[in-house]
XYZ file of C-alpha atoms in Angstrom:
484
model
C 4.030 -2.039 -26.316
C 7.538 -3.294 -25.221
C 8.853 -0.467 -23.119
C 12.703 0.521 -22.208
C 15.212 3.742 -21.912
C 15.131 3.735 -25.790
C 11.681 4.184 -26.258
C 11.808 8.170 -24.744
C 13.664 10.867 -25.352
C 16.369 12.380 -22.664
C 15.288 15.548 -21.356
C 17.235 18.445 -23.745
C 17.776 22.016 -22.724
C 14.808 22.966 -24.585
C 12.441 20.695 -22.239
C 14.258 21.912 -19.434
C 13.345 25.663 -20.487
C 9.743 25.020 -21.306
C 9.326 23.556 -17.758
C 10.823 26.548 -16.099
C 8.367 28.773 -18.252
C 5.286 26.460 -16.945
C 6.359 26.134 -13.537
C 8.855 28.857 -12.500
C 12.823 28.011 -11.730
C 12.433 26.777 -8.266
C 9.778 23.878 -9.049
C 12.119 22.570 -11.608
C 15.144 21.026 -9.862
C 18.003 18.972 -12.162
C 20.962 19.163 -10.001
C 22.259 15.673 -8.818
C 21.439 15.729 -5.059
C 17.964 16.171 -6.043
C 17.713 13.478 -8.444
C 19.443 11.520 -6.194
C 16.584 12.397 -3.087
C 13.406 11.798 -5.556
C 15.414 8.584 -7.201
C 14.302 6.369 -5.004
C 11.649 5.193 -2.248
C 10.898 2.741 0.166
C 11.237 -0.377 -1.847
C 14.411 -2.126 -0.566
C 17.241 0.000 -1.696
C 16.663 1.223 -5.471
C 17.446 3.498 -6.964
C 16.884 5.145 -10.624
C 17.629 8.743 -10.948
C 14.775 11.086 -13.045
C 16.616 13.533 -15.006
C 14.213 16.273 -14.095
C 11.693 16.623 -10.640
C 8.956 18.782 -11.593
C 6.695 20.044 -8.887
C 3.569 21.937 -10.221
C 0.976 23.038 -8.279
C -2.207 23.301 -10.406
C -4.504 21.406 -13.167
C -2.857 23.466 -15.253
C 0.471 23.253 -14.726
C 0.003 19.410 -14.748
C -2.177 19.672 -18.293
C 0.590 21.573 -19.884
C 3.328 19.307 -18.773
C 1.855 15.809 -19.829
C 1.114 17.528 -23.254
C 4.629 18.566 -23.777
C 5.958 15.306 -22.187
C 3.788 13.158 -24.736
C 4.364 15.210 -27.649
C 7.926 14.519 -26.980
C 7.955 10.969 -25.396
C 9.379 12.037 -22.305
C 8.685 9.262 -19.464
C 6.836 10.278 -16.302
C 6.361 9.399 -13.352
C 4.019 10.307 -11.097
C 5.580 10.856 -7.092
C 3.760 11.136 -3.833
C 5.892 11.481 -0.251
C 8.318 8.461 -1.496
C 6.740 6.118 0.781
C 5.792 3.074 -1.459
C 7.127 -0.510 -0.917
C 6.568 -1.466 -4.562
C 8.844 0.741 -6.733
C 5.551 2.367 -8.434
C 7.470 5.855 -7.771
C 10.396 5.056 -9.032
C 11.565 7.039 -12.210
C 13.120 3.477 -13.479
C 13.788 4.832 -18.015
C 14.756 8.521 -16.725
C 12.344 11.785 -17.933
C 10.217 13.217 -15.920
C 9.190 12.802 -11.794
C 6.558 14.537 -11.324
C 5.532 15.347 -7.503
C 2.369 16.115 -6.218
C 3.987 17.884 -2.923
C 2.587 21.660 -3.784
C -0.899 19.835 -4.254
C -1.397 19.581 -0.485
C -4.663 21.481 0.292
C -7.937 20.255 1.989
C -10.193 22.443 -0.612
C -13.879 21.876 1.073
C -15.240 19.827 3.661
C -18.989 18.869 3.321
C -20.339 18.418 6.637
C -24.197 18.044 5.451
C -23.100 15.360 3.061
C -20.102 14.004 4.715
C -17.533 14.066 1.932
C -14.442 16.100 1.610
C -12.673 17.286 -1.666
C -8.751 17.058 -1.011
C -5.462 17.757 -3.703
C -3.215 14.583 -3.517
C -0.550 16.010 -1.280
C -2.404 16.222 1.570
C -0.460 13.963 4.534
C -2.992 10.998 5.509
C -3.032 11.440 9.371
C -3.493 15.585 8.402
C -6.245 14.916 6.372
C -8.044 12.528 9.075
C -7.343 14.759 12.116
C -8.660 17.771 10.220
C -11.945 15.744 9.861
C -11.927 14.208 12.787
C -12.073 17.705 14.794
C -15.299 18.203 12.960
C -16.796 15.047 14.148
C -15.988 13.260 10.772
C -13.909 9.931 10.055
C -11.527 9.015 6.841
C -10.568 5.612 8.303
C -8.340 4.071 5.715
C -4.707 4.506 7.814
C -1.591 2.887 6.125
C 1.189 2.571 8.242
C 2.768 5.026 7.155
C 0.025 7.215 7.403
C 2.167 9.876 9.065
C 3.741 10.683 6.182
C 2.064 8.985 3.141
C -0.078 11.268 0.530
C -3.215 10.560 -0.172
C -2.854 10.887 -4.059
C -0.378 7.423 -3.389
C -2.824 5.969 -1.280
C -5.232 6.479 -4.185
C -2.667 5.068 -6.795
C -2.617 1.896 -4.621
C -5.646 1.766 -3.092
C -4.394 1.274 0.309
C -5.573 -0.510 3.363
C -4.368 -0.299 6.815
C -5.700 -2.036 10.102
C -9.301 -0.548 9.815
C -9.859 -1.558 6.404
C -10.997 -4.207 7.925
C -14.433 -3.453 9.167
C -14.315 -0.522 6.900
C -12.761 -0.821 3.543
C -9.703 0.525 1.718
C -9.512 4.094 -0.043
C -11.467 2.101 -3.265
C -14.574 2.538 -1.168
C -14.044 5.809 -0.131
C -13.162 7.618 -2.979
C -16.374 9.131 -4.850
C -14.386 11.199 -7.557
C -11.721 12.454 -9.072
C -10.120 15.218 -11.256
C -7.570 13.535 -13.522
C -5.110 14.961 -15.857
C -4.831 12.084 -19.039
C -1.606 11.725 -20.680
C -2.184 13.847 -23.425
C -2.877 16.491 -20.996
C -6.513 16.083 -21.171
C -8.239 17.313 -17.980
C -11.236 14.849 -16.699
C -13.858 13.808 -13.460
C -13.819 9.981 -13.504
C -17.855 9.998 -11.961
C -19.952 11.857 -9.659
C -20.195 13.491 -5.820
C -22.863 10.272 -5.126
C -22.676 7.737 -2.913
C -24.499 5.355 -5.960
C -23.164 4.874 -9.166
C -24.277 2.827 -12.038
C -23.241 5.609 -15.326
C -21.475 3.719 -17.443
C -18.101 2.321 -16.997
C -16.743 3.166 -13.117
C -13.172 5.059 -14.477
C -13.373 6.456 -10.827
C -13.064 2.781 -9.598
C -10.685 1.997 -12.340
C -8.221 4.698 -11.578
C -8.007 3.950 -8.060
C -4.885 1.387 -7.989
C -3.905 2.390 -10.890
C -0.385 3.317 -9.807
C -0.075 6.258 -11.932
C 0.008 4.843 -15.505
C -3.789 5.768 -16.542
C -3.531 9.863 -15.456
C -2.347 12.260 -13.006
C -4.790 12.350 -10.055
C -5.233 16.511 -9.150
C -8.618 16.290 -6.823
C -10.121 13.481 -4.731
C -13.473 13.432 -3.695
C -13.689 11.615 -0.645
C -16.474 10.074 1.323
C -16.286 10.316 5.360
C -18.050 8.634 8.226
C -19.346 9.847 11.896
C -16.434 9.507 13.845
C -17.102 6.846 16.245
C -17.000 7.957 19.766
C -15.311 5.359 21.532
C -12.695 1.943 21.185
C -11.474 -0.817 23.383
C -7.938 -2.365 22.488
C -7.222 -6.102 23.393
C -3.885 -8.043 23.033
C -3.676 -11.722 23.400
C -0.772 -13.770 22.663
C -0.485 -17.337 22.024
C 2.225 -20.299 22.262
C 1.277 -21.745 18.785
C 1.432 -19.086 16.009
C -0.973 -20.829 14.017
C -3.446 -20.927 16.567
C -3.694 -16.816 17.145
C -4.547 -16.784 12.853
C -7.194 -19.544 13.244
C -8.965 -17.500 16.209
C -9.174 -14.724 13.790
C -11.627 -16.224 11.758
C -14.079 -17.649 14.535
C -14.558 -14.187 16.154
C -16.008 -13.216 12.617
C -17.542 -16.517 13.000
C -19.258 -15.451 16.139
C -20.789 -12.296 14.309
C -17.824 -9.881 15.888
C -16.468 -7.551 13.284
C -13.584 -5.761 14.967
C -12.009 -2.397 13.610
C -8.632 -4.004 13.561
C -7.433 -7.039 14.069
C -3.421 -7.532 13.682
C -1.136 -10.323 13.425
C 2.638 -10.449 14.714
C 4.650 -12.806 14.672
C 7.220 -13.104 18.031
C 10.402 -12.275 15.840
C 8.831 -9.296 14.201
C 7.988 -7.664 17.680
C 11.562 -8.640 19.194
C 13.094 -6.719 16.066
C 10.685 -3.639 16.633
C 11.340 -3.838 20.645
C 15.222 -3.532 19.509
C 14.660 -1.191 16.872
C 12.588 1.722 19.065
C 13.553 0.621 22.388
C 9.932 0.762 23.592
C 8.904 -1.716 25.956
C 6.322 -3.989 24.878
C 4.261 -7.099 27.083
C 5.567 -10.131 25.524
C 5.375 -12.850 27.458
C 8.369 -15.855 27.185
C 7.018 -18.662 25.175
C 4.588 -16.254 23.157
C 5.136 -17.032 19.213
C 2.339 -14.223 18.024
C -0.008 -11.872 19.175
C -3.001 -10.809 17.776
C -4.297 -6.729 18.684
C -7.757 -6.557 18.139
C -10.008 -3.450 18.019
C -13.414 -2.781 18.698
C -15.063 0.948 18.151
C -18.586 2.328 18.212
C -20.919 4.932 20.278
C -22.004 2.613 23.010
C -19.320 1.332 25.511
C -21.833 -1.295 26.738
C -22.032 -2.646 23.290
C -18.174 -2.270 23.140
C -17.393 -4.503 26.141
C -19.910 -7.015 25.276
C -18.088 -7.438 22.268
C -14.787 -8.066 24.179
C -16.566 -10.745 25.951
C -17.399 -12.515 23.469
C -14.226 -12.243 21.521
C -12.189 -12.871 24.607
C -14.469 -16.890 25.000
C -13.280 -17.292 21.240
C -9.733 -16.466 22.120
C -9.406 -19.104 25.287
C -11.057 -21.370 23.061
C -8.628 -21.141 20.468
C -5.550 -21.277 23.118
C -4.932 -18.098 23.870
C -2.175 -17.550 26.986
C -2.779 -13.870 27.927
C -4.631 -11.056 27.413
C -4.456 -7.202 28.389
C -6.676 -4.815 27.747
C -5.194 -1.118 27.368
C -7.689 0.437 29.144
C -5.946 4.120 28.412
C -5.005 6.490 25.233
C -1.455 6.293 26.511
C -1.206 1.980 26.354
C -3.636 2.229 23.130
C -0.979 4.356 21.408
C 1.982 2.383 22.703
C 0.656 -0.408 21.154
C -0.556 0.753 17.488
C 3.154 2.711 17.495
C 4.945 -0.892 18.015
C 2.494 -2.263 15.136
C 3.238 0.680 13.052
C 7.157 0.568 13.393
C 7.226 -2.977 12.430
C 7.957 -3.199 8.694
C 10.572 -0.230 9.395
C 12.322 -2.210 11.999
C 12.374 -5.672 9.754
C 13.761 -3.859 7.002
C 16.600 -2.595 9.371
C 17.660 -6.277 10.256
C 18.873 -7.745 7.185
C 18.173 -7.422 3.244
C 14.778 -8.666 2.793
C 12.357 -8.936 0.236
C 8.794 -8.323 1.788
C 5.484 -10.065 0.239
C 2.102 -8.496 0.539
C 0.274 -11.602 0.027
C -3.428 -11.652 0.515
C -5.861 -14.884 1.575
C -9.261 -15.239 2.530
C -8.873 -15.109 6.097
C -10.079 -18.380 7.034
C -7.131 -19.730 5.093
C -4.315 -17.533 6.754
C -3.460 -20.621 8.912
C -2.413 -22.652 5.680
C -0.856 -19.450 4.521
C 1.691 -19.180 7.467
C 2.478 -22.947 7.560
C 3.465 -22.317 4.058
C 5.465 -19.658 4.040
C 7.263 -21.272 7.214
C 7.691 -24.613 5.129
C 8.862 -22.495 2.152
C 11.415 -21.255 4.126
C 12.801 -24.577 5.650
C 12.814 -25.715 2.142
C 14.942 -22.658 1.019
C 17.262 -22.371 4.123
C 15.492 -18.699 4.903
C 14.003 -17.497 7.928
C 11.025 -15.085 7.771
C 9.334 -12.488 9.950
C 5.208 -12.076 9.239
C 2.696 -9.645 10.738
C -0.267 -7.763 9.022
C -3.700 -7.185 8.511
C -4.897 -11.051 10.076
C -8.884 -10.020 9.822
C -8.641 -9.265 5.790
C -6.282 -12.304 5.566
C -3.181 -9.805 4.223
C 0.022 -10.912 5.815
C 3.066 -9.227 5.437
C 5.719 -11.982 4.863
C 9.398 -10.725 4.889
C 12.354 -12.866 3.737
C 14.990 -12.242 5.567
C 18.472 -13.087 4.280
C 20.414 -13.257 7.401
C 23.542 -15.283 7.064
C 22.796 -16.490 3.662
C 25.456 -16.254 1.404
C 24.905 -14.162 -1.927
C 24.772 -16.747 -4.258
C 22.316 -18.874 -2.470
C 19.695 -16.262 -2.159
C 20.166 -15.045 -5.512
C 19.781 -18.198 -6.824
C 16.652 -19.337 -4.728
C 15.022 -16.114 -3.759
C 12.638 -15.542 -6.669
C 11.915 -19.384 -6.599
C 10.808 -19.301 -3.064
C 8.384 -15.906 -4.193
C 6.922 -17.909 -6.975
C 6.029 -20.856 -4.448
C 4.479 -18.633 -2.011
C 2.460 -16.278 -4.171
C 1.485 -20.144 -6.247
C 0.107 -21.192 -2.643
C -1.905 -17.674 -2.344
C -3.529 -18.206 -5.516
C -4.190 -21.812 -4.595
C -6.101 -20.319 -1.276
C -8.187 -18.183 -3.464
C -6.014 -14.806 -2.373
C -3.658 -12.798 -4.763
C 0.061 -11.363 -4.069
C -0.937 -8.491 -3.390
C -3.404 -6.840 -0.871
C -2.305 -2.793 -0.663
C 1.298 -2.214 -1.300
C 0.465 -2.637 -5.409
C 2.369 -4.271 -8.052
C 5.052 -1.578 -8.928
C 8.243 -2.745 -10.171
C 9.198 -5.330 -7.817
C 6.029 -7.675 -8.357
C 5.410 -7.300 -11.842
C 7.207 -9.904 -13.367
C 4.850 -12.547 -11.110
C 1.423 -11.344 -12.145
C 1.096 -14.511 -14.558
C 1.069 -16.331 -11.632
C -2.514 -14.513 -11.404
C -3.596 -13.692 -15.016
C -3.531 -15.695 -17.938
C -1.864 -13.599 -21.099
C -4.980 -13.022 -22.405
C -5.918 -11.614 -19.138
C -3.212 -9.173 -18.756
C -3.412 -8.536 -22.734
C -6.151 -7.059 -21.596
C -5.146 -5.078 -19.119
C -2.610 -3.650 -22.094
C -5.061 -2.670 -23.910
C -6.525 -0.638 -21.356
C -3.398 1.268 -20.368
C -2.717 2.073 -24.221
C -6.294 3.650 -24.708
C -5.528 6.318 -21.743
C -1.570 6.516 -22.652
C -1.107 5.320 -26.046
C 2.599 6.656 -26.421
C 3.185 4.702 -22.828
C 4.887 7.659 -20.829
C 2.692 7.448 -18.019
C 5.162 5.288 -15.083
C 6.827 2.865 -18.167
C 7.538 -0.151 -16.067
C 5.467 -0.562 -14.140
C 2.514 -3.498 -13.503
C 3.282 -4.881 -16.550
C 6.661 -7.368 -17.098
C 8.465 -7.486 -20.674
C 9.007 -11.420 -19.248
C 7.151 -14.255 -20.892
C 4.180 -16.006 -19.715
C 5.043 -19.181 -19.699
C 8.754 -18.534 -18.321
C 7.173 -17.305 -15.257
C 4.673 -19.800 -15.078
C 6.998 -22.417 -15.643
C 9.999 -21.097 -13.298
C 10.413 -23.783 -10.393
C 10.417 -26.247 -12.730
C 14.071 -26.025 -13.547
């Protein structure tokens, strides 16, 4: 179904009434410097107004609302804390934005069988130091895990540093409660650890960016927390030597917690952008931080060991070891500020691409040669042990019409190469809005006919985030677009 402003109807007076019946006056908000707050997100800087913000607080409240919404063809779209890089929450044909902020309660923790039951308001970094007092781990931790929800981390199935060694929120979410657009309310599985019921909806919700259902309770499955970590840093004079050691410390049957890449720029722009001091030596080009955790610190060092032979082998310059909370945390806050302070610098597009990790030396000679061909410079860090690197084009003293002109021709060449490496273009940050018009590069139409067909069983009127995954573009045009 081809889908624009057309295709729904602008909230009335009537809507506007029925919603204040549902949800009260004050979760109903229509005045401009609202619409203007929940219009836009993290993704460069769009913006598209909804016409109404809605912020239930129940099943309920949620059920009633997609029924009247469908039965009218008002658009929604679903909105966590407004920290996505993709565009998935924004409200791009109007209608509805519905927030899951009043759904922010931890509802049960299960100690016995280490699983937690959370609404999808609940602030990341809350939710894991609430378990983590109890001697219980949620280790998926986005960036901006601070401040993120976990009902967005669900719609994208985000990553972070330790998804790594332990997975993104995909393998850690065992159920959950989801309102349909029709306002049908549904549990995707089961509270079990094994599933093989029929077809997985639990898994197939999870990335879903909001256009299958409204997600109202997450079942989540927790670890022991581990009792202990050792934090490394090494930096190298050749950035594409620091991604090949990444691979041989797998190689030498390491599996770190985290293992980061930066490149030198990015850290120079975060340095600048937080003033916090950082050890970068002169010629350094990259850095790799690299994590170890566990219960047994003699196990813990003999890992460092080992990983620090595969790191002089591969021409590593320096390494420190923070050997203190304090220098741990002053490192993982410079990691976490990067993409923040790149964005800062100039207008940028940023790339989640996503290689096996073996490759992700190709995939940064690439992406530099891309850039030489294109006249742009680029600033890359991320998640080096699951081969996702952040890749941010920088504009800098480009004039407009150049990087108009080239911009989308330089994406399609480095999301080509990812595919060619057997990786994707995207790893955790989703498709959204911005990225949609290149998933041909990955699917074939059939493919992502498909993929249609699925999103009109659940949503069959399409109000459920219109816009988003799917481009209105051709195949073939995309396919085709650098050959012009």
């Amino acid at each position: 179904m081809k889908t624009n402003k057309d295709n729904y109807k602008k909230i009335e007076a009537g809507d506007i009434d029925f919603f204040k019946s549902t949800l009260g006056a004050d979760c109903v908000l229509n005045d401009t410097e609202s619409r203007q707050e929940y219009g836009h997100d993290q993704t460069e800087d769009f913006v598209f107004e909804p016409d109404v913000v809605l912020k239930p607080s129940s099943t309920e409240q949620v059920s009633r609302i997609l029924e009247w919404c469908n039965n009218h063809k008002i658009a929604v779209t679903a909105r966590g804390a407004g920290t996505g890089l993709s565009g998935g929450a924004l409200a791009i044909y109007g209608g509805v934005c519905l927030s899951s902020e009043r759904f922010n309660r931890i509802l049960s923790i299960d100690e016995s069988n280490f699983q937690a039951v959370v609404e999808p308001g609940v602030i990341n970094q809350v939710f894991q130091d609430t378990v983590a007092e109890k001697g219980l781990f949620y280790p998926p931790d986005p960036a901006s895990k601070g401040s993120c929800y976990m009902g967005g981390n669900v719609a994208h199935s985000s990553g972070g540093p330790r998804a790594l060694k332990y997975g993104t929120t995909k393998d850690f979410i065992l159920n959950l409660e989801v309102v349909l657009a029709d306002g049908t309310i549904i549990w995707t599985g089961a509270n079990t650890l094994k599933y093989s019921t029929g077809y997985h909806l639990t898994q197939l919700m999870v990335g879903s960016e909001g256009t299958l259902g409204f997600v109202t309770k997450i079942v989540v499955k927790l670890l022991p927390l581990p009792k202990h970590n050792l934090l490394m840093l090494a930096s190298f004079n050749d950035a594409g030597k620091a991604c090949a050691a990444v691979a041989q410390i797998f190689q030498k049957g390491i599996t770190p917690s985290a293992l980061e890449f930066m490149e030198r720029d990015a850290i120079l722009y975060t340095m600048s952008y937080t003033d916090v001091s950082h050890p970068l030596p002169d010629h350094a080009q990259a850095q790799l931080l690299i994590e170890v955790d566990g219960n047994y610190m003699e196990t813990l060092y003999k890992d460092c060991e080992i990983i620090n032979t595969v790191l002089e082998e591969a021409g590593v310059t320096n390494v420190l070891f923070a050997d203190n909370d304090f220098e741990k945390n002053k490192l993982w806050a410079l990691r976490r500020k990067i993409g923040e302070a790149v964005k800062a610098q100039s207008i940028y597009k940023e790339e989640d691409t996503v290689v096996p990790r073996a490759y992700l030396p190709e995939l940064l000679t690439g992406v530099k040669n891309i850039g030489r061909k294109y006249g742009f410079a680029s600033a890359c860090y991320g998640h080096a042990g699951d081969g996702n690197l952040h890749v941010n084009i920088l504009k800098g003293n480009l004039d407009s019409e150049t990087w108009d002109k080239t911009i989308k021709k330089a994406i399609v060449e480095i999301f080509e190469l990812c595919k060619s490496l057997g990786g994707t273009i995207s790893g955790e940050h989703g498709i959204g809005l911005v990225q949609q018009e290149f998933m041909p590069i990955m699917f074939s139409q059939y493919e992502l006919d498909l993929m249609r067909g699925i999103k009109n069983v659940f949503d069959p009127n399409g109000i459920m985030n219109p816009g988003k995954i799917f481009s209105e573009i051709s195949h073939q045009s995309v396919v085709n677009s650098n050959e012009s």
